[in-house]
Amino acid sequence: MPFALLKYAARSALKGDHAADAHFHWTPDLKPAYDVVIIGAGGHGLAVAYYLATRHGITNIAVLDKGWLAGGNTARNTTIVRANYLTPEGVAFYKESVNLFRSLSNELDINVMYTERGHFTLAHTDAALNTARWRAEVNTHMGVASEVIGPDEIKRLCPTLNVSDDVHMPVLGALYHPPGAIARHDAVAWGYAKEAMRRGVEVHTQTAVNKILVENGRAIGVETNRGTIHAGRIVQAVAGSSSVVASMAGLKLPIRTIPLQACVSEPVKPILDQIVVSGSLHVYISQSARGEMVMGGATDAYGLYSTRSTLDFKESLMAHMLELFPFMGELKVLRQWAGMADMTPDFSPVMGLTPIENYFIDAGWGTWGFKATPVSGVRMAECVATGRQPDLLKPFALDRFRSFDLVGEKGAASVGH
Amino acid sequence: MKIMTCPVNGPRNISEFAWGGEIKPQPDPATCTDAEWTDHLFLEANTAGVVSEWWLHTPTNTWFVARRNTVTDEVLETMTADTFFSRRSDTLR
Ligand SMILES: Cc1cc2nc3c(=O)[nH]c(=O)nc-3n(C[C@H](O)[C@H](O)[C@H](O)COP(=O)(O)OP(=O)(O)OC[C@H]3O[C@@H](n4cnc5c(N)ncnc54)[C@H](O)[C@@H]3O)c2cc1C
C-alpha cells in the first residue's frame, strides 16, 4: 500500500485532519545557474530529475517546460507497458522498465495503478504470424514471458474478441505476452515530479527554452522566456519538439514529427480485461479503470507539428475495431485527441551523449515511449551523472546511424504501443 | 476530407497521396565521405514551418512537389518536379 495512504489514515484517525499535503512545491524565481537543466517536464524529463536526485545525489536541478506539467505526450498516450520487443537490445531495455514499473507505486508513494492485463498482438497474415514466432523466440531467450497461441486459446482467454472466419481478416493467431500492462500516465509523471521536488529539484512550467548557449563545442546554458540560465549539464527530453530543440544546439536528428491519434469511448462496466493489438489492421484497444475503451491506430500519413484530430482516423480505426469487437457498435466515442510523435527510421529511441559536450539527448520516442519512462530516467540519470554512455543505452546512441547499426523495432513497435 | 491538388491529375482526396518527406540536397555519392552519405540518408531537418517536400499520387505513380506549412497543415502550392527545380534556388524554401 502506498505510504501516503497510511499517513493519511493515521493522521485522520489521530487528529481528525483530512487534508493531504500539497503535491508540488513550486518555486517562483529561476536561479541564475543550476548543475543540471532538463528541458521538458514530461514523464521522461521528470524521471531523469528524480533519479539524479535519488541515485546520484544531484539536486540542484531545474526542469523547464513551455507548457504545463506533463501536458505533452505523457498526458496523451494510451498507457500500454510491455517488454515483448523484437531485438535483444530492445527487449533487455524494456524489460528493465517493466521491472521498475512493478514497484513504482511504492517507490513514488502514489498509486500509478499499474495493472498487468495480458497483451495480445493479433496476426491476420502468415507474415505477421512469422514475426510473432520470431518475437516469441527472442523474448523467451531474454526471459520475457511471450508465446504464440492459436484462435481457440485466444477465445478462451479473451471471450469478447471475435475470432470467427466470417470477417474481412480472420485472426490466425497471436503473440501472447502475459505481463502486458497499463498504468495511470498522469500519476507516473506526478509521482516523479512530487518526489523530485521534495528533494529540492525545481520544476518551472510556462518556461520555454528559445536558445541553447554553446561555446567551443560545449553547452553552457539556455535562454528562456524568463531569462538566461547557466547549466553545468543540459538534457533535452521534449518528444515531438526534439528536432526543434536540438537544432537550437546545432544538432540535426534522424527524426520526423508525425501526429499519433487516439480516442476513448463512453465508460461502460468491465468487459475487456486484456490489451488487444493488431499490427496488420493497425488498431489497438484496452479498457481503462474508469471503464472507457481506449483505442488507437497508426501514426498519421504525413508529418505535422499539430495535435489536431481527424475524421479519417476514426473511420479507419472503427472499420477494423467493429470486426474484432462487434459490441463496440453500441458505444459512442467520448473524446479524441493527438500527440506529436518523434519517429526514428528504426523505431528505436535516440539516447545519451551527443557531439556537444555536456549536452544529453532523450528523444525518438515516437509512439512507444511511455513504457520506457522509468528505465530512461534511471539510465539517462546515470549517463548525465557519470558522463558515460551506460551499457544498456549503447545500442541507442545517436551515432548508430553513421555505422549502420540500426536497432530495427518496426516489427514490434509499429502499432503495438 | 482534405483535398490535395496533384499538378498532373488535379484535386484529389488526401488519402490518394503518400508523403515522401522534405526535399534535401543529395551529396555526390562518388565524392562525399561516408559520414556525409549516412547523414544524408538518415538526418532530417524536420522543419516546423513552410517546407518543400515530395508527394506521390499513388494511383498514377506521379511524384511531385508541394509547399506545405507543417504547423498549420496548409498546402500552399503544388507543382511538378520540373517546375520546382527550374525555379531559382533563392526563391526555394
Ligand atoms: C496518442 C498516443 C498514444 C501513445 N500510446 C503509447 C502507449 O500506449 N505506450 C507507450 O509506451 N507510449 C505511447 N505513446 C508514446 C508516449 O506518449 C511518448 O513517447 C512519451 O510520453 C514521451 O514522453 P516525454 O516525457 O519524452 O515527452 P512529453 O510528455 O511530450 O514531454 C515533453 C515536454 O517538452 C516540452 N517542450 C517542448 N519544447 C519545449 C521547449 N522549447 N522548452 C521547454 N519545454 C518544451 C513540452 O511542452 C512537453 O511537456 C503514445 C503517444 C501518443 C501521442
Coordinates of C-alpha atoms and ligand atoms in Angstrom, one line a residue:
Chain A
M1 CA 0.0 0.0 0.0
P2 CA 1.4 3.5 -0.8
F3 CA 2.8 5.1 2.3
A4 CA 0.7 8.2 1.6
L5 CA -2.5 6.3 2.3
L6 CA -1.1 5.0 5.7
K7 CA -0.1 8.6 6.7
Y8 CA -3.5 9.9 5.7
A9 CA -5.3 7.2 7.6
A10 CA -3.1 7.6 10.7
R11 CA -3.4 11.4 10.7
S12 CA -7.2 11.5 10.2
A13 CA -7.6 8.8 13.0
L14 CA -5.5 10.7 15.4
K15 CA -6.3 14.3 14.7
G16 CA -9.4 14.3 12.6
D17 CA -7.4 16.2 10.0
H18 CA -8.4 15.1 6.5
A19 CA -6.2 17.4 4.3
A20 CA -3.5 15.8 2.3
D21 CA -0.2 17.6 1.8
A22 CA 0.2 19.6 -1.3
H23 CA 1.9 17.5 -4.1
F24 CA 4.0 20.2 -5.6
H25 CA 6.1 23.0 -4.0
W26 CA 6.6 25.4 -6.9
T27 CA 9.5 27.8 -6.8
P28 CA 8.6 31.3 -8.3
D29 CA 12.0 32.5 -9.3
L30 CA 14.6 31.0 -11.5
K31 CA 18.2 30.9 -10.2
P32 CA 20.9 32.1 -12.5
A33 CA 22.6 28.7 -12.6
Y34 CA 21.9 25.0 -11.9
D35 CA 24.1 21.9 -12.0
V36 CA 21.6 20.3 -14.4
V37 CA 18.9 21.9 -16.6
I38 CA 16.3 19.5 -18.1
I39 CA 14.3 20.8 -21.0
G40 CA 10.8 19.2 -21.0
A41 CA 8.7 18.3 -17.9
G42 CA 7.1 15.2 -19.4
G43 CA 7.5 11.8 -17.7
H44 CA 11.0 11.4 -19.1
G45 CA 12.4 14.7 -18.0
L46 CA 10.9 14.3 -14.6
A47 CA 12.1 10.8 -14.2
V48 CA 15.7 11.9 -15.0
A49 CA 15.5 14.6 -12.4
Y50 CA 14.1 12.1 -9.8
Y51 CA 16.9 9.5 -10.4
L52 CA 19.6 12.2 -10.5
A53 CA 18.4 13.3 -7.0
T54 CA 17.8 9.8 -5.5
R55 CA 20.6 7.8 -7.0
H56 CA 23.3 10.3 -7.7
G57 CA 22.7 13.0 -5.0
I58 CA 22.4 15.8 -7.6
T59 CA 19.5 18.1 -6.6
N60 CA 20.5 21.5 -7.9
I61 CA 18.3 20.8 -11.0
A62 CA 15.7 22.9 -12.9
V63 CA 13.2 21.1 -15.1
L64 CA 11.8 23.6 -17.6
D65 CA 8.6 23.2 -19.6
K66 CA 7.0 25.7 -22.1
G67 CA 3.5 24.3 -21.2
W68 CA 2.2 22.7 -18.0
L69 CA 3.5 19.8 -16.0
A70 CA 3.5 16.6 -18.2
G71 CA 0.9 18.1 -20.6
G72 CA 2.7 16.7 -23.7
N73 CA 2.6 13.1 -24.9
T74 CA 2.8 11.9 -21.3
A75 CA -0.8 13.1 -20.9
R76 CA -1.9 11.9 -24.3
N77 CA -0.7 8.3 -24.6
T78 CA -2.7 5.1 -24.2
T79 CA -0.6 3.9 -21.3
I80 CA 0.5 0.4 -22.6
V81 CA 3.5 -1.1 -20.9
R82 CA 5.2 -4.3 -22.2
A83 CA 8.6 -5.8 -23.0
N84 CA 7.8 -8.1 -25.9
Y85 CA 10.0 -6.3 -28.5
L86 CA 11.9 -7.8 -31.4
T87 CA 15.6 -7.1 -31.0
P88 CA 17.6 -8.4 -28.0
E89 CA 18.7 -4.8 -27.3
G90 CA 15.1 -3.6 -27.2
V91 CA 13.8 -6.5 -25.1
A92 CA 16.6 -6.0 -22.5
F93 CA 15.8 -2.3 -22.3
Y94 CA 12.0 -2.5 -22.0
K95 CA 12.3 -5.5 -19.6
E96 CA 14.2 -3.3 -17.1
S97 CA 11.4 -0.7 -17.4
V98 CA 8.7 -3.3 -16.7
N99 CA 10.6 -4.3 -13.5
L100 CA 10.8 -0.7 -12.4
F101 CA 7.1 -0.2 -13.1
R102 CA 6.2 -3.1 -10.8
S103 CA 7.5 -1.3 -7.7
L104 CA 6.8 2.3 -8.9
S105 CA 3.7 2.9 -6.7
N106 CA 5.7 2.1 -3.6
E107 CA 8.8 3.9 -4.7
L108 CA 6.9 7.2 -5.6
D109 CA 4.3 6.9 -2.9
I110 CA 1.5 7.5 -5.3
N111 CA -0.8 4.9 -6.9
V112 CA 0.2 4.6 -10.5
M113 CA -2.5 1.9 -11.0
Y114 CA -0.1 -0.5 -12.7
T115 CA -2.2 -3.5 -13.7
E116 CA -0.9 -6.5 -15.7
R117 CA -3.7 -7.5 -18.1
G118 CA -2.1 -9.7 -20.7
H119 CA -1.1 -8.2 -24.1
F120 CA -2.2 -9.9 -27.5
T121 CA -0.6 -8.9 -30.8
L122 CA -3.0 -10.5 -33.3
A123 CA -1.8 -11.9 -36.6
H124 CA -4.1 -11.9 -39.6
T125 CA -1.4 -12.9 -42.2
D126 CA 1.3 -15.5 -42.4
A127 CA 3.9 -12.8 -42.4
A128 CA 2.5 -11.4 -39.1
L129 CA 2.5 -14.9 -37.6
N130 CA 6.1 -15.4 -38.6
T131 CA 7.1 -12.1 -36.9
A132 CA 5.1 -13.3 -33.8
R133 CA 7.1 -16.5 -33.7
W134 CA 10.4 -14.6 -34.1
R135 CA 9.4 -12.3 -31.2
A136 CA 8.4 -15.2 -29.0
E137 CA 11.8 -16.8 -29.5
V138 CA 13.8 -13.7 -28.8
N139 CA 11.6 -12.8 -25.8
T140 CA 11.8 -16.3 -24.3
H141 CA 15.5 -16.3 -24.7
M142 CA 15.7 -13.0 -22.9
G143 CA 13.5 -14.2 -20.0
V144 CA 10.4 -12.3 -21.1
A145 CA 7.1 -14.3 -21.0
S146 CA 5.8 -14.4 -24.5
E147 CA 4.3 -17.2 -26.7
V148 CA 2.3 -17.8 -29.9
I149 CA -1.2 -19.1 -29.4
G150 CA -4.0 -20.1 -31.8
P151 CA -7.5 -18.8 -32.2
D152 CA -9.1 -21.2 -29.7
E153 CA -6.7 -20.2 -26.9
I154 CA -7.2 -16.5 -27.8
K155 CA -11.0 -17.0 -27.5
R156 CA -10.6 -18.8 -24.1
L157 CA -8.5 -16.0 -22.7
C158 CA -10.4 -13.1 -24.3
P159 CA -14.0 -14.1 -24.8
T160 CA -15.2 -10.8 -26.1
L161 CA -12.9 -11.0 -29.1
N162 CA -14.4 -12.1 -32.4
V163 CA -12.2 -14.9 -33.8
S164 CA -14.8 -16.2 -36.4
D165 CA -13.8 -16.7 -40.1
D166 CA -16.7 -14.7 -41.2
V167 CA -14.8 -11.4 -41.3
H168 CA -12.6 -9.4 -43.8
M169 CA -9.3 -10.5 -42.0
P170 CA -9.7 -13.6 -39.7
V171 CA -7.4 -14.0 -36.7
L172 CA -4.8 -16.7 -37.4
G173 CA -3.0 -16.5 -34.0
A174 CA -1.4 -14.1 -31.6
L175 CA 1.7 -13.3 -29.7
Y176 CA 0.5 -13.5 -26.1
H177 CA 2.5 -11.5 -23.5
P178 CA 1.0 -12.1 -20.0
P179 CA 2.9 -9.2 -18.3
G180 CA 1.5 -6.6 -20.7
A181 CA 0.1 -3.8 -18.5
I182 CA -1.5 -0.4 -18.3
A183 CA -0.7 2.4 -15.8
R184 CA -2.1 5.8 -14.9
H185 CA 0.1 8.1 -17.1
D186 CA -0.5 11.3 -15.1
A187 CA 0.3 9.6 -11.8
V188 CA 3.6 8.4 -13.1
A189 CA 4.7 11.9 -14.1
W190 CA 3.2 13.5 -10.9
G191 CA 4.9 10.9 -8.7
Y192 CA 8.3 11.6 -10.2
A193 CA 7.7 15.4 -10.0
K194 CA 6.5 15.3 -6.4
E195 CA 9.4 13.1 -5.2
A196 CA 12.0 15.1 -7.1
M197 CA 10.6 18.4 -5.8
R198 CA 10.6 17.0 -2.3
R199 CA 14.4 16.6 -2.7
G200 CA 15.0 20.1 -3.9
V201 CA 14.5 19.8 -7.7
E202 CA 12.7 22.8 -9.2
V203 CA 10.1 22.4 -11.9
H204 CA 9.3 25.6 -13.8
T205 CA 6.3 25.4 -16.1
Q206 CA 5.4 28.2 -18.7
T207 CA 9.1 28.4 -19.2
A208 CA 10.1 27.9 -22.9
V209 CA 13.7 27.3 -24.0
N210 CA 14.3 29.5 -27.0
K211 CA 18.0 29.2 -27.4
I212 CA 20.8 26.9 -26.3
L213 CA 24.1 28.5 -25.5
V214 CA 27.1 26.6 -26.9
E215 CA 30.7 27.7 -26.5
N216 CA 33.6 25.9 -28.1
G217 CA 31.5 22.7 -28.6
R218 CA 30.3 22.8 -25.1
A219 CA 26.8 23.6 -23.8
I220 CA 26.8 26.2 -21.1
G221 CA 23.2 27.4 -20.6
V222 CA 19.8 28.2 -22.1
E223 CA 17.8 31.3 -22.9
T224 CA 14.2 31.2 -21.8
N225 CA 11.2 33.5 -22.0
R226 CA 12.1 34.2 -18.3
G227 CA 15.8 35.0 -18.8
T228 CA 19.1 33.2 -19.2
I229 CA 20.1 30.3 -17.1
H230 CA 23.6 28.8 -16.9
A231 CA 23.8 25.0 -16.6
G232 CA 26.6 22.5 -15.8
R233 CA 24.8 19.9 -17.9
I234 CA 21.7 20.1 -20.2
V235 CA 19.3 17.3 -21.0
Q236 CA 16.6 17.6 -23.7
A237 CA 13.5 15.4 -23.3
V238 CA 10.9 17.2 -25.5
A239 CA 9.4 14.3 -27.6
G240 CA 7.6 15.9 -30.6
S241 CA 9.8 19.0 -30.4
S242 CA 13.1 17.1 -30.4
S243 CA 14.3 18.4 -33.8
V244 CA 13.4 22.0 -33.0
V245 CA 15.2 22.0 -29.6
A246 CA 18.2 20.0 -31.0
S247 CA 18.6 22.5 -33.8
M248 CA 19.0 25.3 -31.2
A249 CA 22.1 23.4 -30.1
G250 CA 23.2 22.9 -33.7
L251 CA 22.2 19.2 -34.0
K252 CA 20.3 17.5 -36.7
L253 CA 18.4 14.4 -35.8
P254 CA 17.1 11.2 -37.5
I255 CA 13.6 12.2 -36.5
R256 CA 10.3 13.2 -38.2
T257 CA 7.4 14.6 -36.1
I258 CA 4.2 12.9 -37.0
P259 CA 0.9 13.1 -35.1
L260 CA -0.5 10.0 -33.4
Q261 CA -4.2 10.0 -32.6
A262 CA -6.2 8.1 -30.0
C263 CA -9.8 8.2 -28.7
V264 CA -11.9 6.8 -25.9
S265 CA -15.5 5.6 -25.8
E266 CA -18.0 6.5 -23.1
P267 CA -17.3 4.5 -19.9
V268 CA -19.0 1.1 -19.5
K269 CA -18.8 -1.8 -17.0
P270 CA -15.7 -4.1 -17.2
I271 CA -15.9 -6.1 -20.4
L272 CA -12.4 -6.3 -21.7
D273 CA -9.6 -7.3 -19.3
Q274 CA -6.8 -7.6 -21.9
I275 CA -4.9 -5.3 -24.2
V276 CA -5.5 -6.3 -27.8
V277 CA -3.3 -5.0 -30.6
S278 CA -3.5 -5.8 -34.3
G279 CA -0.4 -4.9 -36.2
S280 CA -1.9 -6.0 -39.5
L281 CA -5.1 -4.0 -39.0
H282 CA -3.4 -1.0 -37.3
V283 CA -5.6 -0.8 -34.3
Y284 CA -5.4 -1.5 -30.6
I285 CA -7.7 -1.3 -27.6
S286 CA -7.8 -1.7 -23.8
Q287 CA -10.3 -0.7 -21.1
S288 CA -9.3 1.9 -18.6
A289 CA -10.0 1.6 -14.8
R290 CA -12.8 4.1 -15.4
G291 CA -14.5 1.9 -18.0
E292 CA -13.6 3.8 -21.1
M293 CA -12.4 1.8 -24.1
V294 CA -9.1 3.3 -25.0
M295 CA -8.3 3.0 -28.7
G296 CA -5.6 4.0 -31.2
G297 CA -4.1 3.2 -34.5
A298 CA -1.0 4.0 -36.7
T299 CA 0.6 7.4 -37.0
D300 CA -0.9 9.9 -39.4
A301 CA 0.1 9.7 -43.1
Y302 CA 2.3 12.7 -43.1
G303 CA 4.4 14.9 -40.7
L304 CA 2.9 17.8 -38.8
Y305 CA 3.6 19.9 -35.7
S306 CA 0.0 19.9 -34.6
T307 CA -2.4 18.0 -32.3
R308 CA -5.5 18.3 -34.4
S309 CA -7.8 15.3 -34.7
T310 CA -9.2 13.9 -38.0
L311 CA -12.3 12.0 -39.2
D312 CA -10.2 9.7 -41.4
F313 CA -8.5 8.4 -38.2
K314 CA -11.8 7.4 -36.6
E315 CA -13.2 5.9 -39.7
S316 CA -10.3 3.6 -40.4
L317 CA -10.0 2.6 -36.8
M318 CA -13.7 1.7 -36.4
A319 CA -13.8 -0.3 -39.7
H320 CA -11.5 -2.9 -38.1
M321 CA -12.5 -2.4 -34.5
L322 CA -16.1 -3.4 -35.2
E323 CA -14.9 -6.7 -36.7
L324 CA -12.7 -7.5 -33.7
F325 CA -15.2 -6.4 -31.1
P326 CA -18.8 -6.2 -32.6
F327 CA -20.2 -4.8 -29.2
M328 CA -18.2 -1.6 -29.9
G329 CA -21.0 -0.7 -32.3
E330 CA -23.2 0.2 -29.3
L331 CA -20.7 2.7 -27.9
K332 CA -20.2 6.4 -28.5
V333 CA -16.8 8.0 -28.9
L334 CA -16.4 10.4 -26.0
R335 CA -13.1 12.2 -26.8
Q336 CA -10.4 12.1 -29.5
W337 CA -7.0 13.8 -29.5
A338 CA -3.5 13.6 -30.8
G339 CA 0.1 13.9 -29.7
M340 CA 3.2 14.7 -31.7
A341 CA 5.3 11.6 -32.0
D342 CA 9.1 11.9 -32.7
M343 CA 9.6 9.0 -35.2
T344 CA 13.1 7.5 -35.9
P345 CA 13.8 5.3 -39.0
D346 CA 14.4 2.2 -36.9
F347 CA 11.6 2.7 -34.4
S348 CA 14.1 2.9 -31.6
P349 CA 15.0 5.9 -29.3
V350 CA 18.0 8.2 -29.6
M351 CA 19.6 8.4 -26.1
G352 CA 22.6 9.6 -24.2
L353 CA 25.7 11.5 -25.3
T354 CA 25.8 13.9 -28.2
P355 CA 28.7 15.5 -30.1
I356 CA 28.2 18.6 -27.9
E357 CA 29.9 18.3 -24.6
N358 CA 27.5 18.4 -21.6
Y359 CA 24.5 18.1 -23.8
F360 CA 22.4 15.0 -23.5
I361 CA 19.5 13.7 -25.5
D362 CA 16.5 11.6 -24.7
A363 CA 14.4 11.5 -27.9
G364 CA 13.0 9.4 -30.7
W365 CA 10.2 8.0 -28.5
G366 CA 7.7 8.0 -31.3
T367 CA 4.7 6.0 -30.3
W368 CA 6.4 3.8 -27.7
G369 CA 8.0 6.0 -25.0
F370 CA 5.6 5.9 -22.1
K371 CA 6.5 2.3 -21.2
A372 CA 10.2 3.4 -21.2
T373 CA 9.7 6.3 -18.7
P374 CA 11.3 4.6 -15.6
V375 CA 14.2 3.0 -17.4
S376 CA 15.0 6.1 -19.4
G377 CA 15.0 8.1 -16.1
V378 CA 17.4 5.6 -14.5
R379 CA 19.8 5.3 -17.4
M380 CA 19.8 8.9 -18.6
A381 CA 20.5 10.0 -15.0
E382 CA 23.4 7.6 -14.9
C383 CA 24.7 8.9 -18.2
V384 CA 24.4 12.6 -17.1
A385 CA 26.0 11.9 -13.7
T386 CA 28.9 9.9 -15.0
G387 CA 29.4 11.5 -18.4
R388 CA 29.5 7.9 -19.9
Q389 CA 27.0 6.1 -22.1
P390 CA 25.6 3.2 -19.9
D391 CA 25.8 -0.3 -21.5
L392 CA 22.0 -0.6 -21.8
L393 CA 22.0 2.7 -23.8
K394 CA 24.9 1.9 -26.1
P395 CA 22.7 0.5 -28.9
F396 CA 20.6 3.6 -28.8
A397 CA 23.4 6.2 -29.3
L398 CA 22.9 8.9 -31.9
D399 CA 25.9 7.8 -33.8
R400 CA 24.4 4.3 -34.7
F401 CA 23.2 5.8 -37.9
R402 CA 26.7 6.6 -39.0
S403 CA 27.8 3.0 -38.6
F404 CA 24.5 1.5 -39.9
D405 CA 24.0 -0.3 -36.5
L406 CA 20.2 0.3 -36.5
V407 CA 18.0 -1.3 -33.9
G408 CA 15.1 -2.3 -36.1
E409 CA 12.0 -2.5 -34.0
K410 CA 9.3 -1.7 -36.5
G411 CA 8.0 -5.2 -36.4
A412 CA 7.4 -4.9 -32.7
A413 CA 6.5 -1.2 -32.4
S414 CA 4.6 -0.1 -35.5
V415 CA 1.2 -0.2 -33.7
G416 CA 1.6 -2.3 -30.6
H417 CA 2.3 0.6 -28.2
Chain B
M1 CA -12.0 15.2 -46.4
K2 CA -8.8 17.1 -47.1
I3 CA -8.1 17.8 -50.7
M4 CA -4.7 18.0 -52.4
T5 CA -4.1 19.1 -55.9
C6 CA -1.8 16.9 -58.0
P7 CA -0.2 19.0 -60.7
V8 CA -1.0 16.3 -63.2
N9 CA -4.3 14.7 -62.1
G10 CA -6.0 17.7 -60.4
P11 CA -7.7 17.9 -57.0
R12 CA -8.0 14.5 -55.2
N13 CA -8.7 13.2 -51.7
I14 CA -5.6 13.3 -49.5
S15 CA -5.9 9.5 -48.9
E16 CA -4.8 9.0 -52.6
F17 CA -1.4 10.5 -51.7
A18 CA 1.7 9.3 -50.0
W19 CA 4.1 11.6 -48.2
G20 CA 7.8 11.5 -49.3
G21 CA 9.4 13.9 -46.8
E22 CA 11.3 17.1 -47.2
I23 CA 13.5 17.7 -50.2
K24 CA 17.1 17.7 -49.3
P25 CA 20.2 18.2 -51.5
Q26 CA 21.9 14.9 -52.2
P27 CA 25.7 14.8 -51.9
D28 CA 27.6 13.2 -54.8
P29 CA 27.9 9.5 -53.7
A30 CA 31.2 9.2 -55.7
T31 CA 33.0 12.0 -53.9
C32 CA 31.3 12.5 -50.5
T33 CA 32.6 11.0 -47.2
D34 CA 30.8 8.1 -45.5
A35 CA 29.6 10.4 -42.8
E36 CA 28.1 12.8 -45.3
W37 CA 26.3 10.0 -47.0
T38 CA 24.8 8.5 -43.8
D39 CA 23.8 11.9 -42.6
H40 CA 22.0 12.4 -45.9
L41 CA 20.2 9.1 -45.6
F42 CA 19.1 9.4 -42.0
L43 CA 19.1 13.0 -40.7
E44 CA 16.1 15.2 -41.3
A45 CA 15.6 19.0 -40.9
N46 CA 12.1 18.2 -39.7
T47 CA 11.2 21.8 -40.0
A48 CA 8.3 23.4 -38.1
G49 CA 7.1 25.8 -40.7
V50 CA 7.0 26.1 -44.5
V51 CA 8.7 23.2 -46.3
S52 CA 9.1 21.9 -49.8
E53 CA 8.6 18.2 -49.9
W54 CA 7.9 15.1 -52.1
W55 CA 4.5 13.7 -52.5
L56 CA 3.3 10.8 -54.6
H57 CA -0.2 10.4 -56.2
T58 CA -0.3 6.7 -55.7
P59 CA -3.0 5.6 -58.2
T60 CA -1.0 7.1 -61.1
N61 CA 2.5 6.8 -59.6
T62 CA 3.1 10.6 -60.1
W63 CA 5.8 12.2 -57.9
F64 CA 5.5 15.9 -57.4
V65 CA 6.5 18.7 -55.1
A66 CA 4.3 20.5 -52.5
R67 CA 5.0 23.6 -50.4
R68 CA 3.3 23.0 -47.1
N69 CA 3.2 24.6 -43.7
T70 CA 3.9 21.8 -41.1
V71 CA 2.5 23.8 -38.3
T72 CA -0.9 24.9 -39.7
D73 CA -1.3 21.8 -42.0
E74 CA -1.9 24.1 -45.0
V75 CA -0.8 23.1 -48.5
L76 CA 0.4 26.3 -50.0
E77 CA 1.2 25.2 -53.5
T78 CA 1.9 22.0 -55.6
M79 CA 4.0 21.7 -58.7
T80 CA 5.8 19.2 -60.9
A81 CA 9.4 18.4 -60.0
D82 CA 10.5 20.1 -63.3
T83 CA 8.8 23.4 -62.2
F84 CA 10.3 23.1 -58.8
F85 CA 13.9 22.6 -59.9
S86 CA 13.7 25.2 -62.7
R87 CA 12.9 27.9 -60.2
R88 CA 15.9 29.9 -58.9
S89 CA 17.3 28.5 -55.8
D90 CA 16.9 31.7 -53.8
T91 CA 13.1 31.5 -54.2
L92 CA 13.0 28.0 -52.8
R93 CA 12.2 27.4 -49.2
Ligands
LIG1 C1 -1.9 9.0 -28.9 C2 -0.6 8.4 -28.3 C3 -0.6 7.2 -27.8 C4 0.5 6.6 -27.3 N1 0.5 5.4 -26.7 C5 1.6 4.9 -26.1 C6 1.5 3.7 -25.3 O1 0.4 3.0 -25.2 N2 2.6 3.1 -24.7 C7 3.8 3.8 -24.8 O2 4.8 3.3 -24.3 N3 3.9 5.0 -25.5 C8 2.8 5.6 -26.1 N4 2.9 6.8 -26.7 C9 4.2 7.5 -26.8 C10 4.5 8.3 -25.5 O3 3.4 9.0 -25.1 C11 5.7 9.2 -25.6 O4 6.7 8.6 -26.2 C12 6.2 9.7 -24.2 O5 5.1 10.2 -23.5 C13 7.2 10.7 -24.3 O6 7.4 11.3 -23.0 P1 8.3 12.6 -22.9 O7 8.4 12.9 -21.4 O8 9.6 12.3 -23.6 O9 7.6 13.7 -23.7 P2 6.3 14.6 -23.4 O10 5.4 14.1 -22.4 O11 5.7 15.0 -24.7 O12 7.0 15.9 -22.7 C14 7.8 16.8 -23.5 C15 7.6 18.2 -22.9 O13 8.6 19.1 -23.5 C16 8.0 20.3 -23.6 N5 8.7 21.2 -24.5 C17 8.8 21.1 -25.9 N6 9.5 22.1 -26.4 C18 10.0 22.8 -25.3 C19 10.8 24.0 -25.2 N7 11.3 24.6 -26.3 N8 11.1 24.5 -24.0 C20 10.5 23.9 -22.9 N9 9.7 22.8 -22.9 C21 9.5 22.3 -24.1 C22 6.6 20.1 -23.9 O14 5.7 21.2 -23.5 C23 6.2 18.8 -23.2 O15 5.6 19.0 -21.9 C24 1.8 7.3 -27.3 C25 1.8 8.6 -27.8 C26 0.6 9.2 -28.4 C27 0.6 10.6 -28.9

